[in-house]
Short mmCIF file of C-alpha atoms and ligand atoms in Angstrom, two decimals:
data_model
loop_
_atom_site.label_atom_id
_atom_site.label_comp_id
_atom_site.label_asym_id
_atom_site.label_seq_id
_atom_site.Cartn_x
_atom_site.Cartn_y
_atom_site.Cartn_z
CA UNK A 1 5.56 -6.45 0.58
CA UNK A 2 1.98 -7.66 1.65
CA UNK A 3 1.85 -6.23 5.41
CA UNK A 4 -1.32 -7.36 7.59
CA UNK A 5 -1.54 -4.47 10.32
CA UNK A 6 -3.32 -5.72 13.24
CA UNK A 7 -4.85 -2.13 13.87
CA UNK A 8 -4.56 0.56 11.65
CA UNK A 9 -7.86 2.83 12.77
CA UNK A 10 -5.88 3.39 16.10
CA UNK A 11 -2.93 6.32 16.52
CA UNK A 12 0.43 4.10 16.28
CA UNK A 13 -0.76 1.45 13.93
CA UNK A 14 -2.62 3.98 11.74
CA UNK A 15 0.50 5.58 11.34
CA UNK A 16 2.35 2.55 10.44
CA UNK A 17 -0.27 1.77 7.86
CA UNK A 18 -0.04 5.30 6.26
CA UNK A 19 3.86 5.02 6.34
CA UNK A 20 3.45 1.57 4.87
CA UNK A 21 1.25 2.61 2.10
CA UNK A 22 3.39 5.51 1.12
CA UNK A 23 6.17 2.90 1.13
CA UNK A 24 4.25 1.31 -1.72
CA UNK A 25 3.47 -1.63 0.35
CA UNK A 26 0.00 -3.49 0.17
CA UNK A 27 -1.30 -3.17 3.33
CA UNK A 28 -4.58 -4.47 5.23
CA UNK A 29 -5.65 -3.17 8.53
CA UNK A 30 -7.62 -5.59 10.28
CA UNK A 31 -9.87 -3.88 13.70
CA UNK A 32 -13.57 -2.91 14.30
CA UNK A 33 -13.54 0.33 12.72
CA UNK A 34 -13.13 0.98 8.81
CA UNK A 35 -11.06 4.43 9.36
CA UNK A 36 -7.85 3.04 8.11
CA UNK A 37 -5.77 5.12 5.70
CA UNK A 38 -6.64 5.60 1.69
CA UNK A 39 -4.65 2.78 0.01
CA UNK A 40 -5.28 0.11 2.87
CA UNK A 41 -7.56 -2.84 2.66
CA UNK A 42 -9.76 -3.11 5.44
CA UNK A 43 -10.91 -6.29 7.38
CA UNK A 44 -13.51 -5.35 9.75
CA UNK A 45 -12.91 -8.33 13.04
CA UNK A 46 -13.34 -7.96 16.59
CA UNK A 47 -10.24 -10.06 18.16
CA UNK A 48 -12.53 -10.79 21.04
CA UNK A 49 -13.79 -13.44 19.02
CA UNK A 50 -12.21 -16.39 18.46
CA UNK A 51 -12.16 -16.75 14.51
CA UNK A 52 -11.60 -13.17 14.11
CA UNK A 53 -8.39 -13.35 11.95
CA UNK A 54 -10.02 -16.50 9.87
CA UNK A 55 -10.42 -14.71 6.72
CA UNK A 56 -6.84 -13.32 6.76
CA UNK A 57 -5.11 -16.30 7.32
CA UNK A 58 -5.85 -17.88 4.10
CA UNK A 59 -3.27 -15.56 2.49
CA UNK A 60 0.17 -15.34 3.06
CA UNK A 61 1.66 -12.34 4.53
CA UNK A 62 5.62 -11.02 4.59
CA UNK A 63 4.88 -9.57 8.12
CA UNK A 64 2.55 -8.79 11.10
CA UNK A 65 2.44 -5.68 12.73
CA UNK A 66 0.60 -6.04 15.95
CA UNK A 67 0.15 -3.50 18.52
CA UNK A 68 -2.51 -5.64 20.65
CA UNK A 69 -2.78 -5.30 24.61
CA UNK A 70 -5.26 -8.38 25.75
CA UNK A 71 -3.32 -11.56 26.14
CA UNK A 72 -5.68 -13.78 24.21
CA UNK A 73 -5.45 -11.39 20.96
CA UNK A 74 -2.10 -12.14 20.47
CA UNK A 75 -1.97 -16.02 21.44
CA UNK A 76 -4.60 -16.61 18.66
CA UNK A 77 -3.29 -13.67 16.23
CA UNK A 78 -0.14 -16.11 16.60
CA UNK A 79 -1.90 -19.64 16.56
CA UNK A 80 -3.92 -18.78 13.68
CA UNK A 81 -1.17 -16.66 12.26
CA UNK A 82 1.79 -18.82 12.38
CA UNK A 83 1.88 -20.93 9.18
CA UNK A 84 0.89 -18.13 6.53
CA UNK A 85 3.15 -15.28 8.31
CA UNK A 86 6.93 -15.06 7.70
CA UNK A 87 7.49 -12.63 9.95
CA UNK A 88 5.52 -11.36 13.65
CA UNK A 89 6.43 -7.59 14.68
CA UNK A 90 5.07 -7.38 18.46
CA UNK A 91 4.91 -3.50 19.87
CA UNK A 92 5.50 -4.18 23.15
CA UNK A 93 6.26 -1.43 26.00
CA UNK A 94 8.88 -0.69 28.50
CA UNK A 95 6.34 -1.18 31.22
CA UNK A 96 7.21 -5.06 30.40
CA UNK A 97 10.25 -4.32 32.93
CA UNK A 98 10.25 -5.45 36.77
CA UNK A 99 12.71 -2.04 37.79
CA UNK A 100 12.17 1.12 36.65
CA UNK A 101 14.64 2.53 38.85
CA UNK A 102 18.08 1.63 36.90
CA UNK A 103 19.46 4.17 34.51
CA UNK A 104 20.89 2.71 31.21
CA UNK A 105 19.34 -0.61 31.59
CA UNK A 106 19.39 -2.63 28.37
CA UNK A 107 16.84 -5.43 26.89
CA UNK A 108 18.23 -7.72 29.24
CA UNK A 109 16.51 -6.29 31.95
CA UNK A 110 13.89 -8.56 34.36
CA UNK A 111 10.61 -8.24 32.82
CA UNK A 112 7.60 -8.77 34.66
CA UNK A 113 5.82 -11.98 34.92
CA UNK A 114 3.59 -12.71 32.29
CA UNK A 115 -0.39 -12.37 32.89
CA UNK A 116 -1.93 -15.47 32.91
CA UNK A 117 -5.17 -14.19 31.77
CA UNK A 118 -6.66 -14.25 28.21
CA UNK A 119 -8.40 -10.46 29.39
CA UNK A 120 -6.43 -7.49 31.43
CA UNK A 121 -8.69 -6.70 34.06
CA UNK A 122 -7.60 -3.47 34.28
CA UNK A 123 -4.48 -1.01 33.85
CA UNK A 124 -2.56 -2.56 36.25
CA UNK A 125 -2.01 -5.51 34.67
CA UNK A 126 -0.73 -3.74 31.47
CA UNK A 127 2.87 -4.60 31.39
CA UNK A 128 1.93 -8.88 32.58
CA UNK A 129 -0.54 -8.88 29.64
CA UNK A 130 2.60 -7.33 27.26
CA UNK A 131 4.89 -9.86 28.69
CA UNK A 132 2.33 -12.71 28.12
CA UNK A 133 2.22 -10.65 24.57
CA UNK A 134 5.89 -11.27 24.00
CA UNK A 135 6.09 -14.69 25.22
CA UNK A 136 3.16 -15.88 22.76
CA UNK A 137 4.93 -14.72 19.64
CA UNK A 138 8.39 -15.50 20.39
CA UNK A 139 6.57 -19.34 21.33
CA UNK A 140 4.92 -19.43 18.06
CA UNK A 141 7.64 -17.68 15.64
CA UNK A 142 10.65 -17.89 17.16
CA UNK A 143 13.58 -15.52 17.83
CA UNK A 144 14.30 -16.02 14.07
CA UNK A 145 10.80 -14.57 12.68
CA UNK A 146 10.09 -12.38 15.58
CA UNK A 147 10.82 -8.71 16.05
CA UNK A 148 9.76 -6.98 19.72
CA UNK A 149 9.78 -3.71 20.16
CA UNK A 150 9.42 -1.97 24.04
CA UNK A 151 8.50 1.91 22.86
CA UNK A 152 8.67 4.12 26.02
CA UNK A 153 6.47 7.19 26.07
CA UNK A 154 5.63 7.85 22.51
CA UNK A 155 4.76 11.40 21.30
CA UNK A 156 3.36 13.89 18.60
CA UNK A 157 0.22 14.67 16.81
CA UNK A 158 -2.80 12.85 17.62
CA UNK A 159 -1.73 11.70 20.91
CA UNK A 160 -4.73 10.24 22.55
CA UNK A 161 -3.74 10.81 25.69
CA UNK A 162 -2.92 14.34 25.33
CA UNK A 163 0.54 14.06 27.22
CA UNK A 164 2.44 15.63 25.13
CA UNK A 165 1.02 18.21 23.79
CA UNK A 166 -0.11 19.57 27.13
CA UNK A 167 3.03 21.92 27.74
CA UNK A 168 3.65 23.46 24.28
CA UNK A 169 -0.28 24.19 24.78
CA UNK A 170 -0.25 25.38 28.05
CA UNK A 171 2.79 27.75 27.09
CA UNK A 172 0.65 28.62 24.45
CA UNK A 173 -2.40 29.39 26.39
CA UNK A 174 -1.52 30.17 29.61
CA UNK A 175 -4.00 30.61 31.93
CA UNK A 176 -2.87 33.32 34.12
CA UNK A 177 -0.31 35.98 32.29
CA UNK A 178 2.79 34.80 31.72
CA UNK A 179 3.29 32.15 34.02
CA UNK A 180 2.84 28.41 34.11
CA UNK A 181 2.73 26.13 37.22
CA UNK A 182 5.23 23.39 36.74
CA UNK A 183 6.49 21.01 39.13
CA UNK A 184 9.98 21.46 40.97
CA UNK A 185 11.96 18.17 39.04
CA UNK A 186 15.09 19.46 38.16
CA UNK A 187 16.84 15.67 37.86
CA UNK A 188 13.83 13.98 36.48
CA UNK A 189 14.69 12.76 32.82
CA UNK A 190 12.13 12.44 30.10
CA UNK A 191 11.65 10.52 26.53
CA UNK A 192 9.66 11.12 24.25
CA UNK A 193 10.05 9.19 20.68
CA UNK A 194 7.84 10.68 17.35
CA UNK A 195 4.71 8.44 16.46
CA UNK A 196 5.90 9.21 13.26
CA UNK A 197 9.81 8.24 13.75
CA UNK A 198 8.61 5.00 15.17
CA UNK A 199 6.47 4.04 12.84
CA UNK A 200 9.14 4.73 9.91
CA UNK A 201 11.63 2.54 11.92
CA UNK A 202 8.83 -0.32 12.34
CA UNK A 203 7.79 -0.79 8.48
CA UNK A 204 12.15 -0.38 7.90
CA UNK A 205 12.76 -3.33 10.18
CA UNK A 206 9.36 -5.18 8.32
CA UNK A 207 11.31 -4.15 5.01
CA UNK A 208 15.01 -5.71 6.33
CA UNK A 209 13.58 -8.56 8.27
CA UNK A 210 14.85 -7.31 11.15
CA UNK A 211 14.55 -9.36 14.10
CA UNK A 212 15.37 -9.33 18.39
CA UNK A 213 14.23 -7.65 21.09
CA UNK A 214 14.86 -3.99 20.51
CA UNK A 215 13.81 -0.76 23.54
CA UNK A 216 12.69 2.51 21.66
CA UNK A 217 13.02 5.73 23.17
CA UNK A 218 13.72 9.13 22.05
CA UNK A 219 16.78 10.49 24.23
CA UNK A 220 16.95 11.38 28.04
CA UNK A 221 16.26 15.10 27.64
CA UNK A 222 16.06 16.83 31.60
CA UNK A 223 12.48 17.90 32.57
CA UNK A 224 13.58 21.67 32.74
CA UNK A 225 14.97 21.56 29.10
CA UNK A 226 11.93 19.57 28.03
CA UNK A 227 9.79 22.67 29.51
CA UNK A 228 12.24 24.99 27.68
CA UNK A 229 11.89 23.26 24.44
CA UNK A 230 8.21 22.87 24.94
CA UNK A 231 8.00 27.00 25.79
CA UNK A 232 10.12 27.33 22.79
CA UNK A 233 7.57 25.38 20.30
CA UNK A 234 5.06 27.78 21.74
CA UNK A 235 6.66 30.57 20.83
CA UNK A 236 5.55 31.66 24.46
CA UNK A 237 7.57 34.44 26.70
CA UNK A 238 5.38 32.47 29.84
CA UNK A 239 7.98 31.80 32.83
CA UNK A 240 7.76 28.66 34.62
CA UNK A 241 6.56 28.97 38.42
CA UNK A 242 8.10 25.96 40.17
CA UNK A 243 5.81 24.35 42.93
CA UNK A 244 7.37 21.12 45.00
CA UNK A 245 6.18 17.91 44.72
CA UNK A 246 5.01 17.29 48.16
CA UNK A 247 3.13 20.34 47.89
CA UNK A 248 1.58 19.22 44.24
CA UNK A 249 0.73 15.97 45.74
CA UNK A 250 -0.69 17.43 49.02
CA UNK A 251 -2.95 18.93 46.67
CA UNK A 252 -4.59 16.39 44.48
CA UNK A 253 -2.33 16.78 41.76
CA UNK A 254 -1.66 13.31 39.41
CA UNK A 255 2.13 13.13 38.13
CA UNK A 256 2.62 11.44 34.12
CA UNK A 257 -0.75 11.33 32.80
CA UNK A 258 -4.89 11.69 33.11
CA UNK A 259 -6.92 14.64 34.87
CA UNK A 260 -5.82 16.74 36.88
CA UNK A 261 -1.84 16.42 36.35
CA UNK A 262 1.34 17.31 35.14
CA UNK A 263 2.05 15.05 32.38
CA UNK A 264 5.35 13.63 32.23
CA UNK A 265 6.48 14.35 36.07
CA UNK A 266 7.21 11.48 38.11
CA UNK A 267 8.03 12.76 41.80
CA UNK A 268 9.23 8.93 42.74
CA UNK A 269 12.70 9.09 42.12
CA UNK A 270 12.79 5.15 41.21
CA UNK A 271 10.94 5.49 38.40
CA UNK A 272 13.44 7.68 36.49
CA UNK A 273 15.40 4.68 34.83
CA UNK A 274 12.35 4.34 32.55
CA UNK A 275 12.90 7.35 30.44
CA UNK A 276 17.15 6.43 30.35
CA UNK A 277 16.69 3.16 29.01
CA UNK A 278 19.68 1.94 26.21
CA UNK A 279 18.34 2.36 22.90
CA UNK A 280 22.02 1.35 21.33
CA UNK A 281 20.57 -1.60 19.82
CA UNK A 282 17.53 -0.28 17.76
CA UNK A 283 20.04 2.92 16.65
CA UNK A 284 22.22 0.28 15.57
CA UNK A 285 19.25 -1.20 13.90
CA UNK A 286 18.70 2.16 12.28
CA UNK A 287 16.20 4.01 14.56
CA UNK A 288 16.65 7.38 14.34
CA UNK A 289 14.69 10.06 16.02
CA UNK A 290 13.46 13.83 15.17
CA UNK A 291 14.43 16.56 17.25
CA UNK A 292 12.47 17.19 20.11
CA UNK A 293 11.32 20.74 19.35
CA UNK A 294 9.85 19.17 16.06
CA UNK A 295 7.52 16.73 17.69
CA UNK A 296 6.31 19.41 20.21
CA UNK A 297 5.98 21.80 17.68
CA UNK A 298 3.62 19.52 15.68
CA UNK A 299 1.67 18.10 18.48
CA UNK A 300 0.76 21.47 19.74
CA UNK A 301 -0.42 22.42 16.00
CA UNK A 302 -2.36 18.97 15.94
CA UNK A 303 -3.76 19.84 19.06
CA UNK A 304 -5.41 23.35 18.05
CA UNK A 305 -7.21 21.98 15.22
CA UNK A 306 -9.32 19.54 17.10
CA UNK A 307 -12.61 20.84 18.15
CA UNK A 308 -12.18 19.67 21.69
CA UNK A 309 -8.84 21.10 22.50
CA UNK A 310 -9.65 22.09 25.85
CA UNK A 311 -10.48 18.87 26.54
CA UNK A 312 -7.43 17.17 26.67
CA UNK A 313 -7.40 14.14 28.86
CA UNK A 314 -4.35 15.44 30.67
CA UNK A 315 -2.96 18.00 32.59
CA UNK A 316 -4.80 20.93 34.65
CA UNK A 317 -7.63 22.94 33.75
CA UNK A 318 -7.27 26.66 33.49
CA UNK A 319 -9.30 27.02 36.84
CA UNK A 320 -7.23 24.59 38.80
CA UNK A 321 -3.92 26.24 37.30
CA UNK A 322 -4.97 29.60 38.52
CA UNK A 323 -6.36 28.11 42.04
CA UNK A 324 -2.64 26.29 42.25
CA UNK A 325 -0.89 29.28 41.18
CA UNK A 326 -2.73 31.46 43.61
CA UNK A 327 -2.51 28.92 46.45
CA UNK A 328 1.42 28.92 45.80
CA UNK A 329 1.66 33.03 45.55
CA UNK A 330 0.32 32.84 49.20
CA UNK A 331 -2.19 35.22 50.81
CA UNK A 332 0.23 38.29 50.27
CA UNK A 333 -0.35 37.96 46.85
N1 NAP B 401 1.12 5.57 24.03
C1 NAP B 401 2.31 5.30 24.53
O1 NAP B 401 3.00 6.18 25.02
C2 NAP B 401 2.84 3.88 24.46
C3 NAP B 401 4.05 3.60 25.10
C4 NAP B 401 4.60 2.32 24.97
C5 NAP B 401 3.96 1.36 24.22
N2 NAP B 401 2.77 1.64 23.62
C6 NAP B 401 2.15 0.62 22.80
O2 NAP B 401 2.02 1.16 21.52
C7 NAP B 401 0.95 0.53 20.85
C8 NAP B 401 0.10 1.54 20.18
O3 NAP B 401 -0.72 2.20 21.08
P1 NAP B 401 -1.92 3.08 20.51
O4 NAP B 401 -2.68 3.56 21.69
O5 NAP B 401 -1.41 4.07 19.54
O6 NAP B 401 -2.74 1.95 19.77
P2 NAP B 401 -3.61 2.04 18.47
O7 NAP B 401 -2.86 2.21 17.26
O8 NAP B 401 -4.68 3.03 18.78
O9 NAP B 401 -4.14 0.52 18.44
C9 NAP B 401 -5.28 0.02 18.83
C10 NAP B 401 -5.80 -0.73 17.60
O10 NAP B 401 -6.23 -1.99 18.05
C11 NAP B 401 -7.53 -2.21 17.52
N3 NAP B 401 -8.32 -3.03 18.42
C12 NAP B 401 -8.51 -2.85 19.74
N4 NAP B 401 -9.35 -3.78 20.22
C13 NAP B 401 -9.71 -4.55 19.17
C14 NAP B 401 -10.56 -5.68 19.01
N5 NAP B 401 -11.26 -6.19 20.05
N6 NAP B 401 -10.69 -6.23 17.80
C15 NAP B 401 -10.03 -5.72 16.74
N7 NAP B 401 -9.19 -4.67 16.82
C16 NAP B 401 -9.05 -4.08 18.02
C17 NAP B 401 -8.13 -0.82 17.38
O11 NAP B 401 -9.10 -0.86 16.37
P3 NAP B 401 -10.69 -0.75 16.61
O12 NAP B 401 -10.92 0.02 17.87
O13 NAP B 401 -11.19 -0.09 15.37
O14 NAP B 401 -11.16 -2.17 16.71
C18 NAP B 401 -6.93 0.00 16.94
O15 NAP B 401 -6.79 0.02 15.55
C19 NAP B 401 0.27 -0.35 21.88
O16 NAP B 401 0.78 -1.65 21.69
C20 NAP B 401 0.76 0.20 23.20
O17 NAP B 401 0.78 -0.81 24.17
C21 NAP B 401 2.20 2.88 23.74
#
């Protein structure tokens, strides 16, 4: 198949270009940067521009891979894409949902409304802009040449946001002996689907046309199990030292991602429908999904081989773990 990746120097869509390639497809990555896999073409564009996908769309292409966040890169990937494409696969995100708060939900779900705007102005427009993502290509290709797929929290090696591989490496290096602050979330469920799983199931569905609206998510595994199975990948005899949310947040500490948090913990109970969310349909649509222990196992291995793997982008530092830790011993201690 001749696959245009709209990406392919970034950590999803570089991964769907290398799975593509090895798939023996012919593949061209078009984005800014030339670091797209051996075997790929690269287009250098900047999709800020308005005739940045000119050049490509005076070939025909089987499929589209896009995983673009601004608005107006997608409505003209789509206008100027439309009549040379046969088919438009949108990564989209469950943050496209209104609720968060409803366990099971399908695809059906109320979605946001979409942004407006060609530009996100920041973060907290990231689900509208997604929406208004969705709503261009399904305008321009139709429900019959249009696949969208809402990944929850996606995983493994080379996560860019160091989420999650911040527990296997904090088991790993903990930083005071044997013992790792986590926070108390005992019904809290969490999701985490393989970079590498969904980019297998995205160039399958390219291969077998499939089309629809599709959520993927690895399963609902319990926060304490996913700190057991993160200890486990560690090979780490660390304990966990619960510490309750109101005291976490009393203290400065972020829940699910950035400095200065605990990745993955969400102490708003209305939030935890977004890691439960129905994945029947894209399992029926062949999605299948490595065991969790395998993704943490590899993430944590990514993560000590880059030469900045104490800076992670996530989580504490090993001074503010042993200030918490200390602060929750108590002055006896
Ligand atoms: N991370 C998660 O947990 C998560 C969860 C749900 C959904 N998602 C979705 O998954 C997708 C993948 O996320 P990711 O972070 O892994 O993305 P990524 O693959 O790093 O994709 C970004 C790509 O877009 C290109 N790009 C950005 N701005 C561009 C511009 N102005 N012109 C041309 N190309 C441009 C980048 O290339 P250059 O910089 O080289 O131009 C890069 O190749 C996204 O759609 C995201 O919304 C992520």
């Amino acid at each position: 198949m001749r696959i245009l990746v709209l990406g392919g120097t970034g950590w999803l869509s570089h991964e769907i270009a290398v799975t593509a390639v090895a798939r023996q497809h012919a593949v061209t990555c078009v984005a800014r940067r030339a670091d797209i896999p051996d075997g790929a073409r690269s287009v250098s564009a900047d999709r800020d521009r308005d005739d940045a996908l000119a050049s490509v769309a005076t070939e025909h292409w089987d499929a589209v891979i896009d995983v673009a966040r601004q608005p107006g890169h997608v409505r003209r990937a789509v206008r100027d894409l439309a009549p040379v494409v046969d088919r438009y696969l949108f990564v989209s995100t469950a943050s496209v949902y209104a609720d968060h708060a409803i366990p099971g939900a399908d695809e059906s779900a109320e979605r946001l409304s979409p942004l407006a705007a060609e530009v996100m102005n920041g973060l907290e427009d990231y689900g509208a802009a997604k929406v208004a993502g969705e709503d261009a290509v399904l305008a321009g290709f139709g429900t019959e040449r249009t696949l969208i797929v809402r990944p929850g929290l996606i995983g493994g090696p080379g996560d860019p946001t160091g989420r999650t591989d911040y527990w296997p490496w904090r088991f790993a290096h903990p930083a005071v002996q044997g013992a790792v602050l986590v926070p108390e979330a005992p019904e809290l469920p969490t999701s985490v689907i393989d970079v590498r799983d969904l980019a297998a199931w995205l160039v399958s569905c390219a291969e077998r046309s499939v089309v629809g609206v599709f959520n993927a998510q690895g399963p609902a595994v319990p926060f304490p199990e996913h700190l057991d199975v993160a200890r486990q990948a560690a090979v780490s005899d660390a304990r966990p030292v619960s510490a309750p949310g109101g005291w976490l947040l009393e203290r400065g500490v972020n829940e699910w991602a950035g400095p200065r948090s605990l990745p993955l913990w969400l102490a708003d109970p209305s939030w935890y429908g977004m890691n439960t969310r129905s994945t029947d349909r894209a399992r029926a649509a062949g999605l299948t999904t490595r065991p969790l222990i395998d993704t943490l196992r590899d993430a944590l291995a990514w993560r000590e081989l880059q030469p900045d793997s104490i800076n992670r982008g996530a989580g504490l530092t090993d001074a503010e773990e042993r200030e918490l830790l200390a602060a929750l011993a108590g002055p006896a201690a």
